[in-house]
Tab-separated table of C-alpha atoms and ligand atoms in Angstrom:
chain	number	residue	atom	x	y	z
A	1	UNK	CA	26.893	-1.194	-33.149
A	2	UNK	CA	24.980	0.675	-30.473
A	3	UNK	CA	24.429	-1.483	-27.436
A	4	UNK	CA	22.206	-0.452	-24.540
A	5	UNK	CA	24.019	0.948	-21.487
A	6	UNK	CA	23.171	-0.853	-18.256
A	7	UNK	CA	21.730	1.530	-15.667
A	8	UNK	CA	22.912	1.202	-12.068
A	9	UNK	CA	20.718	2.614	-9.302
A	10	UNK	CA	22.448	3.072	-5.954
A	11	UNK	CA	22.236	5.438	-3.015
A	12	UNK	CA	22.514	5.699	0.735
A	13	UNK	CA	20.972	3.233	3.155
A	14	UNK	CA	17.256	3.901	3.793
A	15	UNK	CA	16.831	6.221	0.808
A	16	UNK	CA	14.217	3.881	-0.687
A	17	UNK	CA	15.969	2.055	-3.550
A	18	UNK	CA	14.060	-1.128	-2.833
A	19	UNK	CA	10.734	0.730	-2.916
A	20	UNK	CA	11.606	2.273	-6.278
A	21	UNK	CA	12.562	-1.071	-7.786
A	22	UNK	CA	9.386	-2.688	-6.410
A	23	UNK	CA	7.345	0.129	-7.952
A	24	UNK	CA	9.103	-0.373	-11.303
A	25	UNK	CA	8.633	-4.158	-11.160
A	26	UNK	CA	4.911	-3.699	-10.592
A	27	UNK	CA	4.193	-0.744	-12.853
A	28	UNK	CA	6.725	-0.943	-15.672
A	29	UNK	CA	6.919	-4.629	-16.597
A	30	UNK	CA	8.739	-3.692	-19.821
A	31	UNK	CA	11.805	-2.616	-17.784
A	32	UNK	CA	14.441	-5.356	-17.595
A	33	UNK	CA	15.259	-5.509	-13.896
A	34	UNK	CA	18.271	-7.569	-12.842
A	35	UNK	CA	17.451	-10.296	-10.313
A	36	UNK	CA	20.169	-10.525	-7.675
A	37	UNK	CA	21.284	-13.620	-5.833
A	38	UNK	CA	21.315	-13.328	-2.048
A	39	UNK	CA	22.107	-15.436	0.985
A	40	UNK	CA	19.419	-13.693	3.027
A	41	UNK	CA	16.228	-15.661	3.655
A	42	UNK	CA	13.088	-14.584	1.789
A	43	UNK	CA	10.675	-12.190	3.489
A	44	UNK	CA	6.964	-12.992	3.432
A	45	UNK	CA	5.647	-12.534	-0.111
A	46	UNK	CA	9.051	-12.681	-1.795
A	47	UNK	CA	9.308	-15.174	-4.618
A	48	UNK	CA	12.487	-17.023	-5.599
A	49	UNK	CA	13.438	-16.065	-9.136
A	50	UNK	CA	11.266	-12.942	-9.107
A	51	UNK	CA	12.502	-10.757	-6.248
A	52	UNK	CA	15.802	-12.540	-5.721
A	53	UNK	CA	17.463	-15.887	-6.252
A	54	UNK	CA	17.634	-17.117	-2.678
A	55	UNK	CA	20.767	-19.228	-2.427
A	56	UNK	CA	22.839	-20.912	0.254
A	57	UNK	CA	26.253	-19.598	1.278
A	58	UNK	CA	27.826	-22.536	-0.634
A	59	UNK	CA	25.901	-21.758	-3.808
A	60	UNK	CA	26.914	-18.116	-3.510
A	61	UNK	CA	30.589	-19.104	-3.053
A	62	UNK	CA	30.381	-21.286	-6.168
A	63	UNK	CA	28.940	-18.445	-8.239
A	64	UNK	CA	31.726	-16.107	-7.101
A	65	UNK	CA	34.420	-18.717	-7.768
A	66	UNK	CA	33.116	-19.446	-11.244
A	67	UNK	CA	33.212	-15.730	-12.027
A	68	UNK	CA	29.433	-15.654	-12.464
A	69	UNK	CA	28.992	-12.454	-10.420
A	70	UNK	CA	29.279	-9.121	-12.155
A	71	UNK	CA	29.643	-7.648	-8.662
A	72	UNK	CA	28.825	-8.725	-5.160
A	73	UNK	CA	28.925	-7.291	-1.642
A	74	UNK	CA	28.332	-8.094	1.988
A	75	UNK	CA	25.553	-5.637	2.854
A	76	UNK	CA	25.188	-4.270	6.401
A	77	UNK	CA	27.755	-6.851	7.484
A	78	UNK	CA	25.148	-9.605	7.298
A	79	UNK	CA	24.132	-11.129	4.014
A	80	UNK	CA	25.758	-11.329	0.613
A	81	UNK	CA	24.099	-9.990	-2.522
A	82	UNK	CA	25.352	-10.234	-6.088
A	83	UNK	CA	24.365	-9.605	-9.694
A	84	UNK	CA	24.497	-12.666	-11.950
A	85	UNK	CA	26.650	-11.585	-14.860
A	86	UNK	CA	25.237	-13.736	-17.615
A	87	UNK	CA	21.658	-12.410	-17.475
A	88	UNK	CA	22.842	-8.800	-17.704
A	89	UNK	CA	25.127	-9.557	-20.644
A	90	UNK	CA	22.329	-11.451	-22.373
A	91	UNK	CA	19.903	-8.538	-21.910
A	92	UNK	CA	22.416	-6.158	-23.499
A	93	UNK	CA	22.977	-8.620	-26.369
A	94	UNK	CA	19.189	-8.730	-26.863
A	95	UNK	CA	19.101	-4.938	-27.097
A	96	UNK	CA	17.433	-4.389	-23.703
A	97	UNK	CA	18.573	-1.874	-21.091
A	98	UNK	CA	19.239	-3.651	-17.796
A	99	UNK	CA	18.465	-1.914	-14.509
A	100	UNK	CA	20.586	-2.951	-11.510
A	101	UNK	CA	19.445	-1.846	-8.067
A	102	UNK	CA	22.467	-2.482	-5.874
A	103	UNK	CA	24.413	-0.984	-2.982
A	104	UNK	CA	27.258	1.509	-3.259
A	105	UNK	CA	30.045	-1.063	-2.976
A	106	UNK	CA	28.489	-3.005	-5.840
A	107	UNK	CA	28.085	0.149	-7.942
A	108	UNK	CA	31.817	0.841	-7.607
A	109	UNK	CA	32.627	-2.668	-8.838
A	110	UNK	CA	30.370	-2.212	-11.860
A	111	UNK	CA	32.094	1.118	-12.533
A	112	UNK	CA	35.391	-0.811	-12.696
A	113	UNK	CA	34.179	-3.664	-14.901
A	114	UNK	CA	31.481	-1.926	-17.015
A	115	UNK	CA	32.484	1.733	-17.187
A	116	UNK	CA	30.004	2.300	-20.025
A	117	UNK	CA	27.075	1.868	-17.612
A	118	UNK	CA	25.012	4.880	-16.520
A	119	UNK	CA	25.273	5.480	-12.767
A	120	UNK	CA	22.238	6.954	-11.033
A	121	UNK	CA	22.370	8.103	-7.425
A	122	UNK	CA	19.067	8.072	-5.562
A	123	UNK	CA	19.174	10.949	-3.081
A	124	UNK	CA	16.862	11.803	-0.193
A	125	UNK	CA	14.875	15.076	-0.432
A	126	UNK	CA	17.087	16.441	2.351
A	127	UNK	CA	19.727	15.389	4.844
A	128	UNK	CA	17.162	15.715	7.663
A	129	UNK	CA	14.760	13.379	5.860
A	130	UNK	CA	17.480	10.740	5.393
A	131	UNK	CA	18.297	10.920	9.088
A	132	UNK	CA	14.625	10.585	9.928
A	133	UNK	CA	14.323	7.479	7.712
A	134	UNK	CA	17.524	6.001	9.148
A	135	UNK	CA	16.944	6.635	12.792
A	136	UNK	CA	13.190	6.270	12.643
A	137	UNK	CA	11.519	6.337	15.991
A	138	UNK	CA	14.814	6.694	17.779
A	139	UNK	CA	14.744	3.354	19.525
A	140	UNK	CA	18.505	2.884	18.964
A	141	UNK	CA	21.076	3.825	21.544
A	142	UNK	CA	23.374	6.830	21.160
A	143	UNK	CA	26.233	4.721	19.814
A	144	UNK	CA	24.080	3.094	17.129
A	145	UNK	CA	22.677	6.497	16.130
A	146	UNK	CA	26.180	7.882	15.824
A	147	UNK	CA	27.215	4.905	13.679
A	148	UNK	CA	24.230	5.346	11.339
A	149	UNK	CA	24.822	9.072	10.983
A	150	UNK	CA	28.423	8.430	10.056
A	151	UNK	CA	27.342	5.824	7.489
A	152	UNK	CA	24.861	8.290	5.977
A	153	UNK	CA	27.496	11.025	5.778
A	154	UNK	CA	29.968	8.769	3.964
A	155	UNK	CA	27.289	7.385	1.641
A	156	UNK	CA	25.960	10.838	0.708
A	157	UNK	CA	29.484	11.907	-0.237
A	158	UNK	CA	29.455	9.170	-2.919
A	159	UNK	CA	26.910	11.169	-4.960
A	160	UNK	CA	29.651	12.937	-6.851
A	161	UNK	CA	30.857	9.609	-8.324
A	162	UNK	CA	27.550	9.278	-10.186
A	163	UNK	CA	26.393	10.524	-13.592
A	164	UNK	CA	22.858	11.499	-12.565
A	165	UNK	CA	21.091	12.254	-9.275
A	166	UNK	CA	17.390	11.495	-8.829
A	167	UNK	CA	15.684	12.799	-5.697
A	168	UNK	CA	13.334	10.332	-4.021
A	169	UNK	CA	10.749	12.884	-2.923
A	170	UNK	CA	7.867	10.724	-4.142
A	171	UNK	CA	8.167	7.065	-5.167
A	172	UNK	CA	6.028	7.302	-8.276
A	173	UNK	CA	7.641	10.511	-9.504
A	174	UNK	CA	11.182	9.261	-8.916
A	175	UNK	CA	10.417	5.907	-10.583
A	176	UNK	CA	8.955	7.693	-13.616
A	177	UNK	CA	12.008	9.929	-13.858
A	178	UNK	CA	14.257	6.872	-13.808
A	179	UNK	CA	12.223	5.036	-16.447
A	180	UNK	CA	12.182	8.039	-18.769
A	181	UNK	CA	15.929	8.469	-18.260
A	182	UNK	CA	16.360	4.817	-19.274
A	183	UNK	CA	14.228	5.346	-22.369
A	184	UNK	CA	16.210	8.422	-23.348
A	185	UNK	CA	19.404	6.338	-23.183
A	186	UNK	CA	18.168	3.677	-25.545
A	187	UNK	CA	20.237	3.437	-28.719
B	1	5GP	P1	17.122	-6.004	0.976
B	1	5GP	O1	17.671	-7.110	1.827
B	1	5GP	O2	16.397	-4.978	1.772
B	1	5GP	O3	16.309	-6.539	-0.190
B	1	5GP	O4	18.368	-5.264	0.306
B	1	5GP	C1	19.377	-4.761	1.113
B	1	5GP	C2	20.400	-4.034	0.297
B	1	5GP	O5	21.050	-4.903	-0.647
B	1	5GP	C3	19.892	-2.857	-0.540
B	1	5GP	O6	20.736	-1.739	-0.254
B	1	5GP	C4	20.097	-3.301	-1.964
B	1	5GP	O7	20.427	-2.200	-2.810
B	1	5GP	C5	21.281	-4.216	-1.845
B	1	5GP	N1	21.367	-5.174	-2.948
B	1	5GP	C6	20.360	-5.896	-3.506
B	1	5GP	N2	20.812	-6.659	-4.502
B	1	5GP	C7	22.142	-6.405	-4.610
B	1	5GP	C8	23.177	-6.891	-5.477
B	1	5GP	O8	22.980	-7.712	-6.364
B	1	5GP	N3	24.420	-6.406	-5.252
B	1	5GP	C9	24.706	-5.488	-4.284
B	1	5GP	N4	25.956	-5.057	-4.197
B	1	5GP	N5	23.762	-5.008	-3.464
B	1	5GP	C10	22.500	-5.461	-3.617
């Protein structure tokens, strides 16, 4: 039987993964977007159960212990984020292609446990543009800038682990490319 392949979207910090998934949530409601659990507090306008499941550290621990997380990671050394396993498996069983927007550490875990997934790397239009997005107005000190540059260098090198690269030169264009890639994968 042909089952849909989950699609994993990852990429370097500040490349705009969140913006792409927001665009898809708002413009392509037919796409099955995984809803992650996170220990970070909601930002204004974020809705529990739509953007994330906002959980306590204890609830997150319980989910990990029960084996309910397909993958999880501590992102930027601050908050934990994870993909609830059951919903993704149910989507596949229902014949829908799940889209997971997660960080690089999470993508590697999915590669280990669901090697049949399609791995998409979201790349910046150029190295200079990524640096501009990361360092922004340059309010950080030299040490912080050096740390971010090093992070970007390591994260960009991960591109070769992925099946497909999509360049985030324009949010709408990149989102449309991703959605048509997902459609082309459907069994
Ligand atoms: P934000 O707090 O801005 O919504 O997300 C911060 C980072 O967490 C982004 O890089 C996003 O890709 C990542 N992230 C969101 N959900 C998950 C998840 O379920 N697992 C992992 N590993 N990373 C996630």
